[in-house]
Coordinates of C-alpha atoms in Angstrom, one line a residue:
Chain A
M1 CA -62.0 -93.7 49.9
K2 CA -59.1 -92.8 47.6
I3 CA -56.2 -91.0 49.3
P4 CA -54.4 -88.4 47.1
K5 CA -50.9 -89.5 46.5
I6 CA -47.6 -87.6 46.3
P7 CA -48.1 -85.4 43.2
T8 CA -51.5 -84.2 44.5
L9 CA -50.1 -83.7 48.0
L10 CA -47.2 -81.7 46.5
F11 CA -49.6 -79.6 44.6
A12 CA -51.8 -79.0 47.7
A13 CA -48.6 -78.0 49.7
A14 CA -47.6 -75.6 47.0
A15 CA -51.1 -74.1 47.0
A16 CA -51.0 -73.7 50.8
L17 CA -47.6 -72.0 50.5
L18 CA -49.1 -69.7 47.9
I19 CA -51.9 -68.7 50.2
V20 CA -49.4 -68.0 53.0
V21 CA -47.3 -65.9 50.6
A22 CA -50.5 -64.0 49.6
G23 CA -51.2 -63.4 53.3
C24 CA -47.7 -62.1 53.9
G25 CA -48.1 -59.0 51.7
K26 CA -46.3 -56.0 53.0
S27 CA -49.5 -54.2 53.6
A28 CA -53.2 -54.9 53.5
A29 CA -55.2 -53.6 50.6
P30 CA -56.7 -50.3 51.3
A31 CA -60.3 -50.2 52.3
A32 CA -62.6 -51.4 49.6
T33 CA -63.0 -48.8 46.9
G34 CA -65.9 -46.5 47.6
A35 CA -65.9 -47.2 51.4
K36 CA -64.5 -43.7 52.2
R37 CA -64.8 -44.0 55.9
V38 CA -62.6 -41.8 58.1
A39 CA -62.0 -42.5 61.8
V40 CA -61.5 -39.7 64.4
V41 CA -59.6 -41.1 67.4
V42 CA -59.4 -38.6 70.2
S43 CA -57.7 -38.8 73.5
T44 CA -60.7 -37.7 75.5
L45 CA -64.2 -36.2 75.1
N46 CA -64.2 -35.3 78.8
N47 CA -62.6 -31.9 78.1
P48 CA -64.5 -29.3 76.0
W49 CA -61.3 -28.4 74.1
F50 CA -60.9 -32.0 72.7
V51 CA -64.6 -32.1 71.9
V52 CA -64.1 -29.1 69.7
L53 CA -61.1 -30.8 68.1
A54 CA -63.0 -34.0 67.4
D55 CA -66.2 -32.4 66.3
T56 CA -64.4 -30.1 63.9
A57 CA -62.4 -32.9 62.4
R58 CA -65.6 -35.0 62.0
D59 CA -67.5 -32.1 60.5
R60 CA -64.8 -31.2 58.0
A61 CA -64.4 -34.8 56.9
K62 CA -68.1 -35.0 56.4
E63 CA -68.1 -31.9 54.4
L64 CA -65.5 -33.5 52.2
G65 CA -67.8 -36.5 51.6
Y66 CA -66.7 -39.1 54.1
E67 CA -68.6 -41.2 56.6
V68 CA -67.0 -40.4 60.0
T69 CA -66.9 -42.3 63.3
V70 CA -65.5 -40.7 66.4
F71 CA -63.6 -43.0 68.9
D72 CA -63.1 -41.7 72.4
S73 CA -60.0 -43.2 74.0
Q74 CA -60.9 -41.7 77.5
N75 CA -57.2 -41.0 78.1
D76 CA -56.6 -44.8 78.2
P77 CA -53.9 -46.2 75.9
A78 CA -55.5 -49.6 76.1
K79 CA -58.8 -48.3 74.8
E80 CA -57.0 -46.4 72.1
S81 CA -55.3 -49.7 71.0
T82 CA -58.7 -51.4 70.8
H83 CA -60.0 -48.6 68.7
F84 CA -57.1 -49.1 66.3
D85 CA -57.9 -52.9 66.2
N86 CA -61.4 -52.1 65.3
L87 CA -60.8 -49.5 62.7
I88 CA -58.0 -51.5 61.0
S89 CA -60.3 -54.6 60.7
S90 CA -63.2 -52.4 59.5
G91 CA -61.2 -50.9 56.6
Y92 CA -61.2 -47.2 57.2
S93 CA -59.6 -45.0 54.6
A94 CA -57.8 -42.7 57.1
V95 CA -57.4 -41.9 60.8
L96 CA -57.5 -38.4 62.2
F97 CA -55.6 -39.0 65.5
N98 CA -55.1 -37.2 68.8
C99 CA -53.0 -39.6 70.8
T100 CA -53.0 -40.6 74.5
D101 CA -49.3 -41.2 74.7
A102 CA -46.5 -39.8 72.6
Q103 CA -44.5 -42.9 72.6
G104 CA -47.0 -45.6 73.5
S105 CA -49.3 -44.6 70.6
V106 CA -46.6 -45.1 68.0
A107 CA -47.3 -48.8 67.8
N108 CA -50.9 -48.2 67.0
V109 CA -50.0 -45.8 64.2
R110 CA -47.5 -48.3 62.8
R111 CA -50.2 -51.0 62.8
A112 CA -52.5 -48.7 60.9
K113 CA -49.8 -47.9 58.4
A114 CA -48.9 -51.5 57.9
A115 CA -52.6 -52.1 57.1
G116 CA -52.4 -49.3 54.5
I117 CA -54.4 -46.8 56.5
P118 CA -52.7 -43.3 56.8
V119 CA -52.8 -41.6 60.1
F120 CA -52.8 -37.8 60.6
C121 CA -51.9 -36.6 64.0
M122 CA -53.5 -33.5 65.4
D123 CA -52.4 -31.4 68.3
R124 CA -50.4 -34.1 70.1
E125 CA -47.2 -35.3 68.7
I126 CA -46.1 -39.0 68.4
T127 CA -42.3 -39.5 68.9
A128 CA -41.6 -41.1 65.5
N129 CA -40.9 -39.6 62.2
D130 CA -41.8 -42.5 60.0
A131 CA -45.2 -43.7 61.3
A132 CA -47.8 -40.9 60.8
T133 CA -48.3 -39.5 57.4
A134 CA -48.3 -36.0 58.8
Q135 CA -48.6 -34.3 62.2
I136 CA -50.3 -30.9 62.6
L137 CA -49.2 -29.7 66.0
S138 CA -49.6 -26.7 68.3
D139 CA -46.4 -24.7 68.8
N140 CA -46.8 -25.1 72.6
Y141 CA -43.2 -24.1 73.5
S142 CA -43.5 -20.8 71.7
G143 CA -46.9 -20.1 73.3
C144 CA -45.4 -20.7 76.8
V145 CA -42.4 -18.6 76.0
A146 CA -44.8 -15.7 75.4
L147 CA -46.8 -16.7 78.5
G148 CA -43.7 -16.9 80.6
Q149 CA -42.7 -13.3 79.6
Y150 CA -46.2 -12.1 80.5
F151 CA -46.0 -14.1 83.8
V152 CA -42.8 -12.2 84.7
E153 CA -44.5 -8.9 83.8
Q154 CA -47.5 -9.6 85.9
V155 CA -46.0 -11.4 88.9
G156 CA -42.8 -9.5 89.0
E157 CA -39.2 -10.7 89.2
T158 CA -39.6 -12.1 92.7
G159 CA -42.2 -14.4 94.3
S160 CA -43.2 -18.0 94.6
Y161 CA -45.4 -20.1 92.3
V162 CA -46.8 -23.5 91.7
E163 CA -46.8 -25.4 88.4
L164 CA -49.5 -27.9 87.5
L165 CA -48.3 -30.2 84.8
G166 CA -50.5 -32.1 82.4
I167 CA -50.2 -35.8 81.5
V168 CA -46.5 -36.7 81.9
A169 CA -46.4 -39.0 78.9
D170 CA -47.6 -36.2 76.6
T171 CA -45.0 -34.2 74.8
N172 CA -47.2 -31.1 75.0
T173 CA -46.9 -31.2 78.8
W174 CA -43.2 -30.8 78.5
N175 CA -43.1 -28.4 75.6
R176 CA -45.3 -26.1 77.6
S177 CA -43.3 -26.5 80.8
K178 CA -40.0 -26.0 79.0
G179 CA -41.2 -23.0 77.2
F180 CA -42.4 -21.4 80.4
H181 CA -39.2 -22.3 82.3
S182 CA -37.0 -21.0 79.5
V183 CA -38.1 -17.6 80.5
V184 CA -39.1 -17.7 84.2
D185 CA -35.9 -19.6 85.3
R186 CA -33.9 -16.6 84.1
Y187 CA -35.3 -14.7 87.1
P188 CA -33.8 -16.3 90.2
G189 CA -36.2 -14.3 92.5
L190 CA -39.0 -16.4 91.1
K191 CA -39.2 -19.6 93.1
M192 CA -41.2 -22.7 92.1
V193 CA -42.4 -24.2 95.4
A194 CA -44.3 -27.1 93.9
Q195 CA -44.6 -28.9 90.5
Q196 CA -47.1 -31.6 90.3
S197 CA -49.2 -33.3 87.6
A198 CA -53.0 -32.9 87.6
E199 CA -53.2 -34.8 84.3
F200 CA -55.0 -31.9 82.4
D201 CA -58.0 -32.5 84.6
R202 CA -60.0 -29.8 86.3
T203 CA -61.1 -31.9 89.4
K204 CA -57.5 -33.2 89.9
A205 CA -56.1 -29.7 89.7
L206 CA -58.5 -28.6 92.4
E207 CA -57.5 -31.4 94.7
V208 CA -53.8 -31.1 93.9
L209 CA -53.7 -27.3 94.5
E210 CA -55.8 -27.7 97.7
A211 CA -53.1 -30.0 99.1
I212 CA -50.3 -27.8 97.9
L213 CA -51.9 -24.7 99.6
Q214 CA -51.7 -26.5 102.9
A215 CA -47.9 -26.5 102.7
H216 CA -47.5 -23.3 100.7
P217 CA -50.3 -20.9 101.7
D218 CA -48.4 -17.7 100.5
I219 CA -47.8 -18.4 96.8
N220 CA -48.2 -15.6 94.3
A221 CA -49.1 -17.5 91.1
V222 CA -50.1 -20.8 89.6
F223 CA -49.0 -21.8 86.1
C224 CA -51.3 -24.5 84.7
G225 CA -50.4 -26.6 81.6
N226 CA -54.0 -26.3 80.4
D227 CA -57.2 -24.3 80.9
A228 CA -59.1 -27.1 82.6
M229 CA -56.5 -27.2 85.3
A230 CA -56.5 -23.4 85.5
M231 CA -60.3 -23.5 86.2
G232 CA -59.7 -26.2 88.9
A233 CA -56.9 -24.1 90.4
Y234 CA -59.1 -21.0 90.5
Q235 CA -61.8 -23.0 92.3
A236 CA -59.3 -24.2 94.9
L237 CA -58.1 -20.6 95.4
L238 CA -61.7 -19.4 95.6
A239 CA -62.4 -22.0 98.3
A240 CA -59.3 -20.9 100.2
K241 CA -60.3 -17.2 99.8
K242 CA -57.0 -16.5 97.9
A243 CA -58.4 -15.9 94.5
D244 CA -57.7 -12.2 94.7
Q245 CA -54.1 -12.7 95.8
V246 CA -52.9 -15.5 93.5
K247 CA -52.6 -15.0 89.8
V248 CA -53.6 -18.0 87.6
F249 CA -52.3 -18.7 84.1
G250 CA -53.7 -21.3 81.8
F251 CA -53.1 -22.7 78.3
D252 CA -55.5 -23.7 75.5
G253 CA -57.9 -20.8 74.9
A254 CA -61.0 -22.7 76.2
D255 CA -64.1 -20.6 76.1
D256 CA -64.7 -20.5 79.8
V257 CA -61.1 -19.4 80.5
V258 CA -61.2 -16.7 77.8
K259 CA -64.3 -15.4 79.5
S260 CA -62.5 -15.6 82.9
V261 CA -59.6 -13.6 81.4
A262 CA -62.1 -10.9 80.4
E263 CA -63.5 -10.9 83.9
G264 CA -60.1 -10.8 85.5
K265 CA -60.4 -14.2 87.2
I266 CA -57.6 -15.8 85.2
V267 CA -54.7 -13.6 84.2
A268 CA -53.9 -15.1 80.8
T269 CA -54.1 -18.1 78.6
V270 CA -52.7 -19.1 75.3
M271 CA -55.0 -19.6 72.4
Q272 CA -54.4 -22.8 70.5
F273 CA -56.4 -23.2 67.3
P274 CA -58.1 -26.6 67.5
K275 CA -60.4 -25.9 64.6
T276 CA -57.4 -25.0 62.4
M277 CA -55.6 -28.2 63.3
A278 CA -58.7 -30.4 62.9
R279 CA -59.7 -28.9 59.6
T280 CA -56.1 -29.2 58.3
V281 CA -55.8 -33.0 59.1
A282 CA -59.2 -33.7 57.5
E283 CA -58.1 -31.9 54.4
Y284 CA -54.7 -33.7 54.4
A285 CA -56.6 -37.0 54.7
D286 CA -58.8 -36.1 51.8
R287 CA -55.8 -35.1 49.7
Y288 CA -54.1 -38.4 50.6
I289 CA -57.2 -40.5 49.7
K290 CA -57.2 -38.6 46.3
G291 CA -53.7 -39.7 45.6
E292 CA -51.3 -37.0 47.0
R293 CA -48.4 -38.5 48.9
N294 CA -46.0 -35.6 49.7
F295 CA -46.8 -34.2 53.1
P296 CA -44.4 -32.5 55.6
Q297 CA -44.0 -34.8 58.6
R298 CA -44.6 -32.0 61.1
V299 CA -46.5 -28.7 60.7
P300 CA -46.5 -26.4 63.7
V301 CA -49.6 -24.3 64.2
A302 CA -49.1 -20.9 65.8
V303 CA -50.6 -20.1 69.2
E304 CA -51.3 -16.6 70.7
L305 CA -51.2 -15.1 74.1
V306 CA -54.6 -14.0 75.4
D307 CA -54.5 -11.3 78.1
K308 CA -56.9 -8.7 79.4
Q309 CA -55.7 -6.2 76.7
N310 CA -56.5 -8.4 73.7
V311 CA -59.1 -10.8 75.0
A312 CA -61.9 -9.1 73.0
K313 CA -60.2 -10.4 69.8
F314 CA -60.7 -14.1 70.8
G315 CA -63.6 -16.5 71.3
D316 CA -65.0 -19.7 70.1
Y317 CA -61.6 -21.4 70.1
G318 CA -59.9 -19.0 67.8
R319 CA -59.7 -15.4 66.7
K320 CA -63.0 -13.7 66.2
P321 CA -63.6 -12.9 62.5
Chain B
M1 CA -48.5 -103.6 47.9
T2 CA -46.4 -102.7 45.0
T3 CA -48.5 -104.8 42.6
S4 CA -51.7 -103.3 43.9
S5 CA -50.3 -99.8 43.4
R6 CA -49.4 -100.4 39.9
S7 CA -52.8 -101.9 39.1
N8 CA -54.6 -98.9 40.5
A9 CA -52.5 -96.2 38.7
P10 CA -55.0 -95.4 35.9
A11 CA -57.9 -95.1 38.4
R12 CA -55.8 -92.7 40.6
G13 CA -55.2 -90.4 37.7
T14 CA -58.9 -90.2 37.0
F15 CA -59.6 -89.2 40.6
A16 CA -56.7 -86.7 40.8
W17 CA -58.1 -84.2 38.3
P18 CA -61.2 -83.3 40.3
W19 CA -58.9 -82.9 43.3
I20 CA -56.5 -80.6 41.4
G21 CA -59.4 -78.6 39.9
L22 CA -61.0 -78.1 43.3
T23 CA -57.7 -77.2 44.9
L24 CA -57.0 -74.7 42.1
A25 CA -60.3 -73.0 42.6
V26 CA -59.8 -72.8 46.4
V27 CA -56.2 -71.4 45.8
V28 CA -57.5 -68.7 43.5
L29 CA -60.2 -67.8 46.0
L30 CA -57.9 -67.7 48.9
C31 CA -55.3 -65.7 47.0
L32 CA -57.9 -63.1 46.1
F33 CA -59.4 -63.1 49.6
P34 CA -56.7 -64.3 52.0
P35 CA -58.2 -65.4 55.3
F36 CA -55.3 -64.0 57.3
R37 CA -52.4 -61.7 56.9
V38 CA -48.9 -62.1 58.3
V39 CA -47.5 -58.7 59.3
S40 CA -44.0 -58.4 60.4
R41 CA -43.6 -57.1 63.9
Q42 CA -40.1 -55.9 63.2
P43 CA -41.0 -52.3 62.3
A44 CA -42.8 -51.9 65.6
L45 CA -40.0 -53.5 67.6
S46 CA -37.5 -51.2 65.9
A47 CA -39.6 -48.2 66.2
A48 CA -37.2 -45.3 66.2
P49 CA -38.5 -42.6 68.5
T50 CA -37.8 -39.1 67.5
G51 CA -34.3 -39.8 68.7
G52 CA -33.9 -36.8 71.1
A53 CA -31.0 -38.6 72.7
A54 CA -29.0 -38.7 69.4
F55 CA -29.7 -35.1 68.5
D56 CA -27.2 -32.5 69.9
P57 CA -28.7 -29.0 69.6
V58 CA -25.4 -27.4 70.8
A59 CA -23.4 -29.0 68.0
F60 CA -26.1 -28.5 65.5
V61 CA -26.5 -24.8 66.3
A62 CA -22.7 -24.2 66.5
R63 CA -22.3 -25.5 63.0
F64 CA -25.4 -23.7 61.7
W65 CA -24.3 -20.4 63.3
S66 CA -20.9 -20.3 61.5
E67 CA -21.7 -22.1 58.3
Q68 CA -25.2 -20.8 57.4
L69 CA -26.5 -18.0 59.7
Q70 CA -23.5 -15.7 59.7
P71 CA -23.0 -15.8 55.9
A72 CA -26.7 -15.3 55.3
A73 CA -26.8 -12.3 57.7
G74 CA -24.4 -10.5 55.4
R75 CA -26.8 -11.0 52.5
A76 CA -30.0 -10.2 54.4
A77 CA -32.4 -7.6 53.0
A78 CA -31.8 -3.9 53.8
L79 CA -33.9 -2.7 56.6
A80 CA -34.5 0.9 55.6
P81 CA -36.8 0.1 52.6
I82 CA -38.7 -2.4 54.8
L83 CA -39.3 0.2 57.5
A84 CA -40.5 2.7 54.8
E85 CA -42.8 0.2 53.3
L86 CA -44.1 -0.8 56.8
R87 CA -45.2 2.8 57.2
R88 CA -46.9 2.9 53.8
D89 CA -48.5 -0.5 53.7
P90 CA -47.8 -2.9 56.6
A91 CA -49.7 -5.8 55.0
A92 CA -47.7 -5.5 51.8
A93 CA -44.4 -5.2 53.6
V94 CA -45.1 -8.4 55.6
Q95 CA -46.3 -10.2 52.5
Q96 CA -43.2 -9.3 50.6
H97 CA -40.4 -9.3 53.1
A98 CA -41.5 -11.5 56.1
R99 CA -41.8 -15.2 56.6
S100 CA -43.5 -17.5 59.0
A101 CA -42.5 -21.0 60.1
D102 CA -45.9 -21.9 61.6
L103 CA -49.3 -22.3 60.1
G104 CA -50.9 -18.9 60.8
G105 CA -47.9 -17.9 62.9
T106 CA -45.9 -14.8 63.6
A107 CA -44.1 -13.4 60.5
Y108 CA -40.5 -12.3 60.9
F109 CA -38.1 -10.1 58.9
F110 CA -34.5 -11.0 58.4
S111 CA -32.6 -7.9 57.6
R112 CA -29.5 -5.7 58.1
G113 CA -28.7 -2.0 58.3
S114 CA -26.9 0.7 60.2
G115 CA -27.9 3.7 62.2
R116 CA -27.3 6.1 65.1
V117 CA -28.1 5.1 68.7
T118 CA -30.7 7.4 70.2
A119 CA -31.3 5.7 73.5
V120 CA -29.7 3.0 75.7
E121 CA -32.1 1.3 78.0
K122 CA -32.0 -1.6 80.4
S123 CA -32.8 -4.3 77.9
Q124 CA -32.6 -2.5 74.5
V125 CA -30.8 0.0 72.4
V126 CA -33.0 2.3 70.3
V127 CA -31.5 3.1 66.8
A128 CA -32.6 5.6 64.2
V129 CA -32.0 3.6 61.0
D130 CA -30.0 5.2 58.2
G131 CA -32.1 6.0 55.1
A132 CA -35.4 5.1 56.9
E133 CA -36.7 8.7 57.1
G134 CA -36.9 8.7 60.9
G135 CA -37.7 5.0 61.2
T136 CA -36.4 3.5 64.4
I137 CA -35.9 0.0 65.8
A138 CA -35.2 -1.4 69.3
I139 CA -32.3 -3.8 69.3
R140 CA -32.7 -6.2 72.2
T141 CA -29.7 -6.4 74.6
G142 CA -31.4 -8.2 77.5
P143 CA -32.4 -11.8 77.8
I144 CA -33.4 -13.3 74.4
F145 CA -36.7 -15.3 74.3
G146 CA -38.8 -16.7 71.6
N147 CA -38.2 -18.0 68.0
A148 CA -37.3 -14.8 66.1
V149 CA -33.9 -16.1 65.0
R150 CA -34.9 -19.7 64.4
D151 CA -38.0 -18.8 62.4
G152 CA -37.0 -15.4 61.1
C153 CA -33.8 -16.4 59.3
G154 CA -35.6 -18.6 56.9
L155 CA -32.9 -21.2 57.0
L156 CA -34.4 -23.7 59.4
E157 CA -37.6 -25.7 59.4
V158 CA -39.0 -28.2 61.8
N159 CA -38.5 -31.3 59.6
R160 CA -34.7 -30.8 59.6
V161 CA -34.6 -32.0 63.2
P162 CA -36.1 -35.1 64.8
G163 CA -39.1 -33.4 66.5
L164 CA -40.7 -30.3 68.0
A165 CA -38.8 -30.6 71.2
E166 CA -35.5 -30.6 69.3
F167 CA -36.7 -27.7 67.2
N168 CA -37.4 -25.8 70.4
A169 CA -33.9 -26.8 71.7
V170 CA -32.4 -25.3 68.6
S171 CA -34.3 -22.0 69.3
A172 CA -33.1 -21.9 72.9
E173 CA -29.5 -22.6 71.8
L174 CA -29.6 -19.9 69.1
N175 CA -30.8 -17.4 71.7
R176 CA -28.0 -18.5 74.0
L177 CA -25.4 -17.8 71.3
V178 CA -26.9 -14.4 70.6
E179 CA -26.6 -13.6 74.3
E180 CA -23.0 -15.0 74.5
R181 CA -21.5 -13.8 71.3
V182 CA -23.4 -10.7 70.1
L183 CA -24.8 -8.9 73.1
P184 CA -21.8 -8.4 75.5
P185 CA -19.8 -6.2 73.0
L186 CA -22.9 -4.4 71.9
R187 CA -23.9 -3.5 75.5
H188 CA -20.3 -2.4 76.2
A189 CA -19.9 -0.2 73.1
A190 CA -23.4 1.2 72.5
K191 CA -23.6 4.9 73.5
V192 CA -26.2 7.5 72.7
G193 CA -25.0 9.3 69.5
G194 CA -22.8 6.4 68.5
R195 CA -23.0 4.4 65.3
I196 CA -24.1 0.8 64.9
T197 CA -24.3 -1.7 62.1
F198 CA -26.4 -4.8 62.6
A199 CA -28.2 -7.8 61.1
G200 CA -30.9 -9.9 62.7
C201 CA -34.5 -10.8 63.0
A202 CA -37.6 -9.0 64.1
A203 CA -41.3 -10.0 64.5
A204 CA -43.6 -8.2 62.1
P205 CA -46.1 -5.9 63.7
D206 CA -49.4 -7.5 64.6
G207 CA -51.8 -5.8 62.2
P208 CA -51.9 -2.2 60.9
G209 CA -51.3 0.6 63.4
A210 CA -49.1 -1.5 65.6
G211 CA -46.3 0.9 65.1
A212 CA -43.0 0.4 63.3
L213 CA -40.6 0.1 66.4
L214 CA -39.5 -3.4 65.7
A215 CA -37.9 -5.4 68.5
F216 CA -34.8 -6.6 66.7
I217 CA -32.8 -9.7 67.8
P218 CA -29.2 -9.2 66.5
V219 CA -27.1 -12.0 65.1
Q220 CA -24.4 -9.5 64.2
A221 CA -23.8 -6.1 65.7
E222 CA -20.9 -3.7 65.9
A223 CA -21.1 -0.4 67.8
T224 CA -18.7 2.4 67.6
P225 CA -18.8 5.6 69.8

């Protein structure tokens, strides 16, 4: 057998180098032309509010002519990361993204960006300004400022209350909490006797409030960082025969809580507009795929207080037409 | 060895060309369809979070207040015609004179005017606005909440700061400055029957028939008995 000598070996080495250089391109080529697949990656489908968010994003993207796959991260950053591995290797054209972790999810968005796949965040913010193409976000702080003012009106300027926080790694949790406290903390007669995370989960909220009620049986109100927790808190109060004495406040505008506001079980919630956010990200992705590149990094979406006086105007995760 | 090499040279050249051709073909294929990609991890490692730690809302707002907000307040739209138009056609008044920072959010007016104090209450001063044909507003003198100043002045938007949390901090600091710099002299000097000049922001009424008594957050106010 003839062994290739130096010139041939040099040529082969140069060729290998060329291959490596080709592989080191700044970003992968976009998905093959005509693929037009869009991924919806959602933090959880174990909460009706997020089901509405994901379904609306999926439906709007389909209306715009894309094949859509929904990935459920089940509130698990590791699962979310695996979804990004899969969608990057599968050549999706865009990702409509609801993150599990404001900071932890940044790396996933960056990996997609490096592969040439734009990511549009919906509802939940990631803490980077140069990773997502755009972020369409609920104005949680403002909603909880309005809720806080209504809380003071309803509970009064003295009393004790409990706060159930959402997922601590989520910026929405703290934007809501800070908005609420920016008002309520101005009234020194209102004492927060416990503040604990129930991770936006109805069952955990029930368990957490049951435990808190053992130590603080005489509270006047519970402020919950979302509606699922508000329903869990209400169940705990019902079981403790305190549902008539303790006022419950939620956040989201979930259908069951809007009905509960109308029935007087929950005092108030804040309507977010998941359908508006989901449709907007799908339309932004469509515009991106069609060549537009100038998007604002963050677009806040308004929220509205829902109380017994105006509850008739709301339903189906938004304002009634 | 040296002799043998020399004697084989023509034969080696003959065999080299198929090798080169084959390699070229493989190179072209691999360049077109690279079997792997090398992606720098540097961007991920240097991921700059929103940088809340670097952003100082107090310093930002102090500068914004003196360099932008106060000069703009002097040029804000006159309130009397807006009140008149709100009575005639609220939707048109909002469309023409109000602005919103959110998608589908509350719209705010940024305006100025003068008037006579008709009532002094716990958290507000009611003012009959000059030239507004009986139009009145309630100037807030109690704790200031919400985003009327931040979103109503039309000088700030979320992408000027690192993130939503920082944007909210700007709002809270603006409200604090209103409470610290504008409200104390107003509360002290406002008397029923006295005169007042003002500039500030107010949320537009939520739909027709909501009434024209705007809750006004002042960024400038001067009351005289």
